[in-house]
Amino acid sequence: MSEIEALCQSMLGCRECGLSDGRTRVVPGEGPDNPRIVFIGEAPGWQEDQQGRPFVGPSGQLLSQMLAAVGIKRQEVYICNIVKCRPPNNRDPLPTEISACKHWLDAQLELLKPKVIVTLGRYSLARYFSGESIGKIHGRHVKRDGVIYFPMYHPAAALHQGGLRSAIEEDMKKLAALLHDASAAQEEKMQDKAEEASSQQQLSLF
Ligand code: URA
């Protein structure tokens, strides 16, 4: 079992806040052990609570469609939430629940070490962009300590307010372009290193 799998396993018995009383299943998150991107949503909904998997209900289906539309494979990204258990009747998570759950997400990110973190909605936005409004900064990335943070609307927002769908689609395109540019830059860096190593080797032959 990988370290991230072991961590997710250890979340299953968590009773650190009241959400554990009403949950069917804990929803730790899912994806590869070594993802380039991590998406962070808000909290599991009804379907997620039933299945123990993130983003499998209506907003998850929309997220999958939007990822596919820009050529990002869902199985290549890691998806998780700010809180790992469903709040009753899908109410907003409380500050006490968010802080009780924080150490799980901190530990996940510490193990996953993604290059890009995409925040979906206002709770994950608040974790990285305290005091900012989503309407103002969505789709505009910032780089801090080598990690790119990319704020987006939550896909559920598009289900409630149809007008936001095109904003999310545009942001997805920007995200895909950003990933493409980051890969190209990485490849160029590796090529430069390889060329440098081979010219060093040639020099040492003389
Ligand atoms: N909304 C979220 O924020 N997370 C899920 O897992 C599902 C819906």
PDB file of C-alpha atoms and ligand atoms in Angstrom:
ATOM      1  CA  MET A   1       0.000   0.000   0.000  1.00  0.00           C
ATOM      2  CA  SER A   2       1.384   3.443  -0.906  1.00  0.00           C
ATOM      3  CA  GLU A   3       1.744   6.143   1.740  1.00  0.00           C
ATOM      4  CA  ILE A   4      -1.182   8.124   0.345  1.00  0.00           C
ATOM      5  CA  GLU A   5      -3.366   5.014   0.323  1.00  0.00           C
ATOM      6  CA  ALA A   6      -2.396   4.338   3.942  1.00  0.00           C
ATOM      7  CA  LEU A   7      -3.240   7.929   4.848  1.00  0.00           C
ATOM      8  CA  CYS A   8      -6.646   7.679   3.162  1.00  0.00           C
ATOM      9  CA  GLN A   9      -7.255   4.404   4.969  1.00  0.00           C
ATOM     10  CA  SER A  10      -6.526   6.048   8.295  1.00  0.00           C
ATOM     11  CA  MET A  11      -9.153   8.741   7.597  1.00  0.00           C
ATOM     12  CA  LEU A  12     -11.875   6.111   7.524  1.00  0.00           C
ATOM     13  CA  GLY A  13     -12.080   5.870  11.304  1.00  0.00           C
ATOM     14  CA  CYS A  14     -11.921   9.639  11.937  1.00  0.00           C
ATOM     15  CA  ARG A  15     -14.291  10.938  14.634  1.00  0.00           C
ATOM     16  CA  GLU A  16     -12.714  14.345  15.104  1.00  0.00           C
ATOM     17  CA  CYS A  17     -15.855  16.358  14.367  1.00  0.00           C
ATOM     18  CA  GLY A  18     -19.625  15.992  14.406  1.00  0.00           C
ATOM     19  CA  LEU A  19     -19.831  15.221  10.680  1.00  0.00           C
ATOM     20  CA  SER A  20     -18.741  11.681  11.522  1.00  0.00           C
ATOM     21  CA  ASP A  21     -22.119  11.101  13.252  1.00  0.00           C
ATOM     22  CA  GLY A  22     -24.179  11.562  10.103  1.00  0.00           C
ATOM     23  CA  ARG A  23     -21.912  10.205   7.405  1.00  0.00           C
ATOM     24  CA  THR A  24     -22.360   6.947   5.528  1.00  0.00           C
ATOM     25  CA  ARG A  25     -18.768   6.902   4.301  1.00  0.00           C
ATOM     26  CA  VAL A  26     -15.681   9.045   4.594  1.00  0.00           C
ATOM     27  CA  VAL A  27     -14.572  10.453   1.218  1.00  0.00           C
ATOM     28  CA  PRO A  28     -10.788  10.787   1.445  1.00  0.00           C
ATOM     29  CA  GLY A  29     -10.079  11.568  -2.225  1.00  0.00           C
ATOM     30  CA  GLU A  30      -8.797   9.633  -5.213  1.00  0.00           C
ATOM     31  CA  GLY A  31      -6.258   9.722  -7.985  1.00  0.00           C
ATOM     32  CA  PRO A  32      -2.711   8.700  -8.767  1.00  0.00           C
ATOM     33  CA  ASP A  33       0.000   8.671  -6.061  1.00  0.00           C
ATOM     34  CA  ASN A  34       2.085  11.110  -8.057  1.00  0.00           C
ATOM     35  CA  PRO A  35      -0.287  13.599  -9.692  1.00  0.00           C
ATOM     36  CA  ARG A  36       0.806  16.828 -11.346  1.00  0.00           C
ATOM     37  CA  ILE A  37      -2.527  18.404 -10.409  1.00  0.00           C
ATOM     38  CA  VAL A  38      -4.736  18.244  -7.339  1.00  0.00           C
ATOM     39  CA  PHE A  39      -8.315  19.577  -7.432  1.00  0.00           C
ATOM     40  CA  ILE A  40      -9.752  20.576  -4.062  1.00  0.00           C
ATOM     41  CA  GLY A  41     -13.519  20.872  -3.727  1.00  0.00           C
ATOM     42  CA  GLU A  42     -15.686  21.641  -0.732  1.00  0.00           C
ATOM     43  CA  ALA A  43     -17.369  18.622   0.843  1.00  0.00           C
ATOM     44  CA  PRO A  44     -18.930  15.339  -0.262  1.00  0.00           C
ATOM     45  CA  GLY A  45     -22.564  15.427  -1.360  1.00  0.00           C
ATOM     46  CA  TRP A  46     -25.157  12.643  -1.175  1.00  0.00           C
ATOM     47  CA  GLN A  47     -23.724  10.434  -3.922  1.00  0.00           C
ATOM     48  CA  GLU A  48     -20.175  10.870  -2.663  1.00  0.00           C
ATOM     49  CA  ASP A  49     -21.275   9.944   0.859  1.00  0.00           C
ATOM     50  CA  GLN A  50     -22.923   6.794  -0.486  1.00  0.00           C
ATOM     51  CA  GLN A  51     -19.966   5.720  -2.605  1.00  0.00           C
ATOM     52  CA  GLY A  52     -16.999   7.024  -0.596  1.00  0.00           C
ATOM     53  CA  ARG A  53     -15.638   8.683  -3.757  1.00  0.00           C
ATOM     54  CA  PRO A  54     -15.246  12.407  -4.531  1.00  0.00           C
ATOM     55  CA  PHE A  55     -17.157  14.203  -7.276  1.00  0.00           C
ATOM     56  CA  VAL A  56     -19.319  11.330  -8.504  1.00  0.00           C
ATOM     57  CA  GLY A  57     -22.671  13.179  -8.307  1.00  0.00           C
ATOM     58  CA  PRO A  58     -24.015  15.787 -10.748  1.00  0.00           C
ATOM     59  CA  SER A  59     -21.246  18.335 -10.171  1.00  0.00           C
ATOM     60  CA  GLY A  60     -18.661  15.569 -10.465  1.00  0.00           C
ATOM     61  CA  GLN A  61     -20.107  14.496 -13.795  1.00  0.00           C
ATOM     62  CA  LEU A  62     -19.902  18.062 -15.016  1.00  0.00           C
ATOM     63  CA  LEU A  63     -16.315  18.319 -13.769  1.00  0.00           C
ATOM     64  CA  SER A  64     -15.378  15.112 -15.633  1.00  0.00           C
ATOM     65  CA  GLN A  65     -16.990  16.406 -18.846  1.00  0.00           C
ATOM     66  CA  MET A  66     -15.226  19.741 -18.587  1.00  0.00           C
ATOM     67  CA  LEU A  67     -11.864  18.096 -17.947  1.00  0.00           C
ATOM     68  CA  ALA A  68     -12.354  15.773 -20.913  1.00  0.00           C
ATOM     69  CA  ALA A  69     -13.318  18.710 -23.150  1.00  0.00           C
ATOM     70  CA  VAL A  70      -9.852  20.245 -22.668  1.00  0.00           C
ATOM     71  CA  GLY A  71      -7.979  16.947 -22.881  1.00  0.00           C
ATOM     72  CA  ILE A  72      -7.292  16.459 -19.158  1.00  0.00           C
ATOM     73  CA  LYS A  73      -7.862  12.852 -18.086  1.00  0.00           C
ATOM     74  CA  ARG A  74      -9.744  12.560 -14.811  1.00  0.00           C
ATOM     75  CA  GLN A  75      -7.744   9.476 -13.860  1.00  0.00           C
ATOM     76  CA  GLU A  76      -4.509  11.493 -14.093  1.00  0.00           C
ATOM     77  CA  VAL A  77      -5.549  14.111 -11.540  1.00  0.00           C
ATOM     78  CA  TYR A  78      -6.074  13.770  -7.812  1.00  0.00           C
ATOM     79  CA  ILE A  79      -9.442  14.991  -6.513  1.00  0.00           C
ATOM     80  CA  CYS A  80     -10.292  15.635  -2.887  1.00  0.00           C
ATOM     81  CA  ASN A  81     -12.192  18.016  -0.634  1.00  0.00           C
ATOM     82  CA  ILE A  82     -11.689  20.491   2.203  1.00  0.00           C
ATOM     83  CA  VAL A  83     -13.813  18.281   4.493  1.00  0.00           C
ATOM     84  CA  LYS A  84     -13.963  14.543   4.047  1.00  0.00           C
ATOM     85  CA  CYS A  85     -17.491  13.852   5.353  1.00  0.00           C
ATOM     86  CA  ARG A  86     -20.858  15.075   4.089  1.00  0.00           C
ATOM     87  CA  PRO A  87     -22.457  17.937   6.035  1.00  0.00           C
ATOM     88  CA  PRO A  88     -26.144  17.204   6.829  1.00  0.00           C
ATOM     89  CA  ASN A  89     -28.447  18.233   3.965  1.00  0.00           C
ATOM     90  CA  ASN A  90     -25.391  19.497   2.081  1.00  0.00           C
ATOM     91  CA  ARG A  91     -25.111  22.580   4.260  1.00  0.00           C
ATOM     92  CA  ASP A  92     -21.885  24.583   4.154  1.00  0.00           C
ATOM     93  CA  PRO A  93     -19.098  23.132   6.288  1.00  0.00           C
ATOM     94  CA  LEU A  94     -18.597  24.973   9.594  1.00  0.00           C
ATOM     95  CA  PRO A  95     -15.285  26.635  10.482  1.00  0.00           C
ATOM     96  CA  THR A  96     -14.812  24.087  13.305  1.00  0.00           C
ATOM     97  CA  GLU A  97     -15.305  21.199  10.842  1.00  0.00           C
ATOM     98  CA  ILE A  98     -12.899  22.740   8.353  1.00  0.00           C
ATOM     99  CA  SER A  99     -10.230  23.162  10.986  1.00  0.00           C
ATOM    100  CA  ALA A 100     -10.759  19.666  12.428  1.00  0.00           C
ATOM    101  CA  CYS A 101     -10.275  18.215   8.926  1.00  0.00           C
ATOM    102  CA  LYS A 102      -7.376  20.472   7.894  1.00  0.00           C
ATOM    103  CA  HIS A 103      -4.593  18.152   9.010  1.00  0.00           C
ATOM    104  CA  TRP A 104      -5.851  15.415   6.666  1.00  0.00           C
ATOM    105  CA  LEU A 105      -5.652  17.661   3.620  1.00  0.00           C
ATOM    106  CA  ASP A 106      -2.283  19.053   4.763  1.00  0.00           C
ATOM    107  CA  ALA A 107      -0.946  15.491   4.999  1.00  0.00           C
ATOM    108  CA  GLN A 108      -2.372  14.542   1.593  1.00  0.00           C
ATOM    109  CA  LEU A 109      -0.714  17.508  -0.103  1.00  0.00           C
ATOM    110  CA  GLU A 110       2.553  16.843   1.701  1.00  0.00           C
ATOM    111  CA  LEU A 111       2.630  13.330   0.204  1.00  0.00           C
ATOM    112  CA  LEU A 112       1.235  14.182  -3.228  1.00  0.00           C
ATOM    113  CA  LYS A 113       3.458  17.222  -3.816  1.00  0.00           C
ATOM    114  CA  PRO A 114       1.483  18.460  -6.835  1.00  0.00           C
ATOM    115  CA  LYS A 115       2.870  21.091  -9.201  1.00  0.00           C
ATOM    116  CA  VAL A 116      -0.587  22.624  -9.622  1.00  0.00           C
ATOM    117  CA  ILE A 117      -3.408  23.021  -7.095  1.00  0.00           C
ATOM    118  CA  VAL A 118      -6.837  23.927  -8.471  1.00  0.00           C
ATOM    119  CA  THR A 119      -9.314  25.296  -5.947  1.00  0.00           C
ATOM    120  CA  LEU A 120     -12.991  24.635  -6.705  1.00  0.00           C
ATOM    121  CA  GLY A 121     -15.306  27.059  -4.963  1.00  0.00           C
ATOM    122  CA  ARG A 122     -14.968  29.375  -2.024  1.00  0.00           C
ATOM    123  CA  TYR A 123     -13.823  27.034   0.753  1.00  0.00           C
ATOM    124  CA  SER A 124     -10.694  25.844  -1.009  1.00  0.00           C
ATOM    125  CA  LEU A 125     -10.216  29.382  -2.348  1.00  0.00           C
ATOM    126  CA  ALA A 126     -10.120  30.633   1.253  1.00  0.00           C
ATOM    127  CA  ARG A 127      -7.360  28.162   2.103  1.00  0.00           C
ATOM    128  CA  TYR A 128      -4.970  29.812  -0.374  1.00  0.00           C
ATOM    129  CA  PHE A 129      -6.468  33.201  -1.238  1.00  0.00           C
ATOM    130  CA  SER A 130      -7.793  34.477   2.044  1.00  0.00           C
ATOM    131  CA  GLY A 131     -10.074  37.501   1.672  1.00  0.00           C
ATOM    132  CA  GLU A 132     -10.242  37.271  -2.146  1.00  0.00           C
ATOM    133  CA  SER A 133     -13.456  36.901  -4.086  1.00  0.00           C
ATOM    134  CA  ILE A 134     -13.875  34.108  -6.623  1.00  0.00           C
ATOM    135  CA  GLY A 135     -15.665  36.415  -9.072  1.00  0.00           C
ATOM    136  CA  LYS A 136     -12.560  38.572  -9.217  1.00  0.00           C
ATOM    137  CA  ILE A 137      -9.696  36.103  -9.318  1.00  0.00           C
ATOM    138  CA  HIS A 138     -11.018  32.921 -10.964  1.00  0.00           C
ATOM    139  CA  GLY A 139      -8.852  31.712 -13.829  1.00  0.00           C
ATOM    140  CA  ARG A 140      -5.825  33.736 -12.729  1.00  0.00           C
ATOM    141  CA  HIS A 141      -3.023  31.592 -11.415  1.00  0.00           C
ATOM    142  CA  VAL A 142      -0.294  32.514  -8.960  1.00  0.00           C
ATOM    143  CA  LYS A 143       2.979  30.701  -8.346  1.00  0.00           C
ATOM    144  CA  ARG A 144       4.245  30.385  -4.790  1.00  0.00           C
ATOM    145  CA  ASP A 145       7.261  28.326  -3.729  1.00  0.00           C
ATOM    146  CA  GLY A 146       7.249  26.421  -7.009  1.00  0.00           C
ATOM    147  CA  VAL A 147       3.549  25.494  -6.851  1.00  0.00           C
ATOM    148  CA  ILE A 148       0.936  26.999  -9.176  1.00  0.00           C
ATOM    149  CA  TYR A 149      -2.417  27.817  -7.541  1.00  0.00           C
ATOM    150  CA  PHE A 150      -5.363  28.130  -9.908  1.00  0.00           C
ATOM    151  CA  PRO A 151      -8.737  29.302  -8.511  1.00  0.00           C
ATOM    152  CA  MET A 152     -11.936  28.210 -10.256  1.00  0.00           C
ATOM    153  CA  TYR A 153     -15.657  28.347  -9.619  1.00  0.00           C
ATOM    154  CA  HIS A 154     -17.122  25.167  -8.171  1.00  0.00           C
ATOM    155  CA  PRO A 155     -18.815  23.140 -10.937  1.00  0.00           C
ATOM    156  CA  ALA A 156     -22.018  23.104  -8.832  1.00  0.00           C
ATOM    157  CA  ALA A 157     -22.170  26.874  -9.401  1.00  0.00           C
ATOM    158  CA  ALA A 158     -22.716  26.185 -13.114  1.00  0.00           C
ATOM    159  CA  LEU A 159     -25.563  23.807 -12.257  1.00  0.00           C
ATOM    160  CA  HIS A 160     -27.315  26.521 -10.248  1.00  0.00           C
ATOM    161  CA  GLN A 161     -26.376  29.513 -12.392  1.00  0.00           C
ATOM    162  CA  GLY A 162     -26.137  28.452 -16.025  1.00  0.00           C
ATOM    163  CA  GLY A 163     -24.339  31.675 -16.902  1.00  0.00           C
ATOM    164  CA  LEU A 164     -21.243  30.540 -15.004  1.00  0.00           C
ATOM    165  CA  ARG A 165     -20.745  27.472 -17.169  1.00  0.00           C
ATOM    166  CA  SER A 166     -18.914  29.375 -19.888  1.00  0.00           C
ATOM    167  CA  ALA A 167     -16.673  31.052 -17.268  1.00  0.00           C
ATOM    168  CA  ILE A 168     -15.681  27.604 -15.969  1.00  0.00           C
ATOM    169  CA  GLU A 169     -15.135  26.292 -19.491  1.00  0.00           C
ATOM    170  CA  GLU A 170     -12.885  29.252 -20.289  1.00  0.00           C
ATOM    171  CA  ASP A 171     -10.925  28.694 -17.074  1.00  0.00           C
ATOM    172  CA  MET A 172     -10.518  24.997 -17.960  1.00  0.00           C
ATOM    173  CA  LYS A 173      -9.001  26.042 -21.287  1.00  0.00           C
ATOM    174  CA  LYS A 174      -6.606  28.364 -19.444  1.00  0.00           C
ATOM    175  CA  LEU A 175      -5.686  25.545 -17.078  1.00  0.00           C
ATOM    176  CA  ALA A 176      -4.968  23.179 -19.974  1.00  0.00           C
ATOM    177  CA  ALA A 177      -2.793  25.838 -21.658  1.00  0.00           C
ATOM    178  CA  LEU A 178      -0.941  26.422 -18.391  1.00  0.00           C
ATOM    179  CA  LEU A 179      -0.226  22.703 -18.041  1.00  0.00           C
ATOM    180  CA  HIS A 180       0.923  22.545 -21.620  1.00  0.00           C
ATOM    181  CA  ASP A 181       3.306  25.500 -21.150  1.00  0.00           C
ATOM    182  CA  ALA A 182       4.610  24.068 -17.875  1.00  0.00           C
ATOM    183  CA  SER A 183       5.337  20.711 -19.586  1.00  0.00           C
ATOM    184  CA  ALA A 184       7.097  22.427 -22.475  1.00  0.00           C
ATOM    185  CA  ALA A 185       9.249  24.466 -20.062  1.00  0.00           C
ATOM    186  CA  GLN A 186      10.088  21.315 -18.095  1.00  0.00           C
ATOM    187  CA  GLU A 187      11.058  19.460 -21.273  1.00  0.00           C
ATOM    188  CA  GLU A 188      13.268  22.327 -22.394  1.00  0.00           C
ATOM    189  CA  LYS A 189      14.984  22.365 -18.998  1.00  0.00           C
ATOM    190  CA  MET A 190      15.656  18.618 -19.193  1.00  0.00           C
ATOM    191  CA  GLN A 191      16.997  18.942 -22.723  1.00  0.00           C
ATOM    192  CA  ASP A 192      19.336  21.759 -21.641  1.00  0.00           C
ATOM    193  CA  LYS A 193      20.572  19.588 -18.779  1.00  0.00           C
ATOM    194  CA  ALA A 194      21.132  16.611 -21.077  1.00  0.00           C
ATOM    195  CA  GLU A 195      23.050  18.781 -23.567  1.00  0.00           C
ATOM    196  CA  GLU A 196      25.154  20.240 -20.773  1.00  0.00           C
ATOM    197  CA  ALA A 197      25.950  16.772 -19.438  1.00  0.00           C
ATOM    198  CA  SER A 198      26.964  15.507 -22.875  1.00  0.00           C
ATOM    199  CA  SER A 199      29.220  18.507 -23.570  1.00  0.00           C
ATOM    200  CA  GLN A 200      30.851  18.025 -20.129  1.00  0.00           C
ATOM    201  CA  GLN A 201      31.436  14.394 -21.045  1.00  0.00           C
ATOM    202  CA  GLN A 202      33.012  15.338 -24.377  1.00  0.00           C
ATOM    203  CA  LEU A 203      35.289  17.853 -22.640  1.00  0.00           C
ATOM    204  CA  SER A 204      36.420  15.228 -20.175  1.00  0.00           C
ATOM    205  CA  LEU A 205      37.456  12.986 -23.080  1.00  0.00           C
ATOM    206  CA  PHE A 206      40.120  15.506 -24.078  1.00  0.00           C
TER     207      PHE A 206
HETATM  208  N1  URA B   1     -18.963  18.860  -4.286  1.00  0.00           N
HETATM  209  C1  URA B   1     -17.745  18.897  -3.693  1.00  0.00           C
HETATM  210  O1  URA B   1     -17.256  19.943  -3.336  1.00  0.00           O
HETATM  211  N2  URA B   1     -17.110  17.766  -3.529  1.00  0.00           N
HETATM  212  C2  URA B   1     -17.582  16.592  -3.919  1.00  0.00           C
HETATM  213  O2  URA B   1     -16.900  15.590  -3.723  1.00  0.00           O
HETATM  214  C3  URA B   1     -18.841  16.578  -4.539  1.00  0.00           C
HETATM  215  C4  URA B   1     -19.507  17.720  -4.715  1.00  0.00           C
END
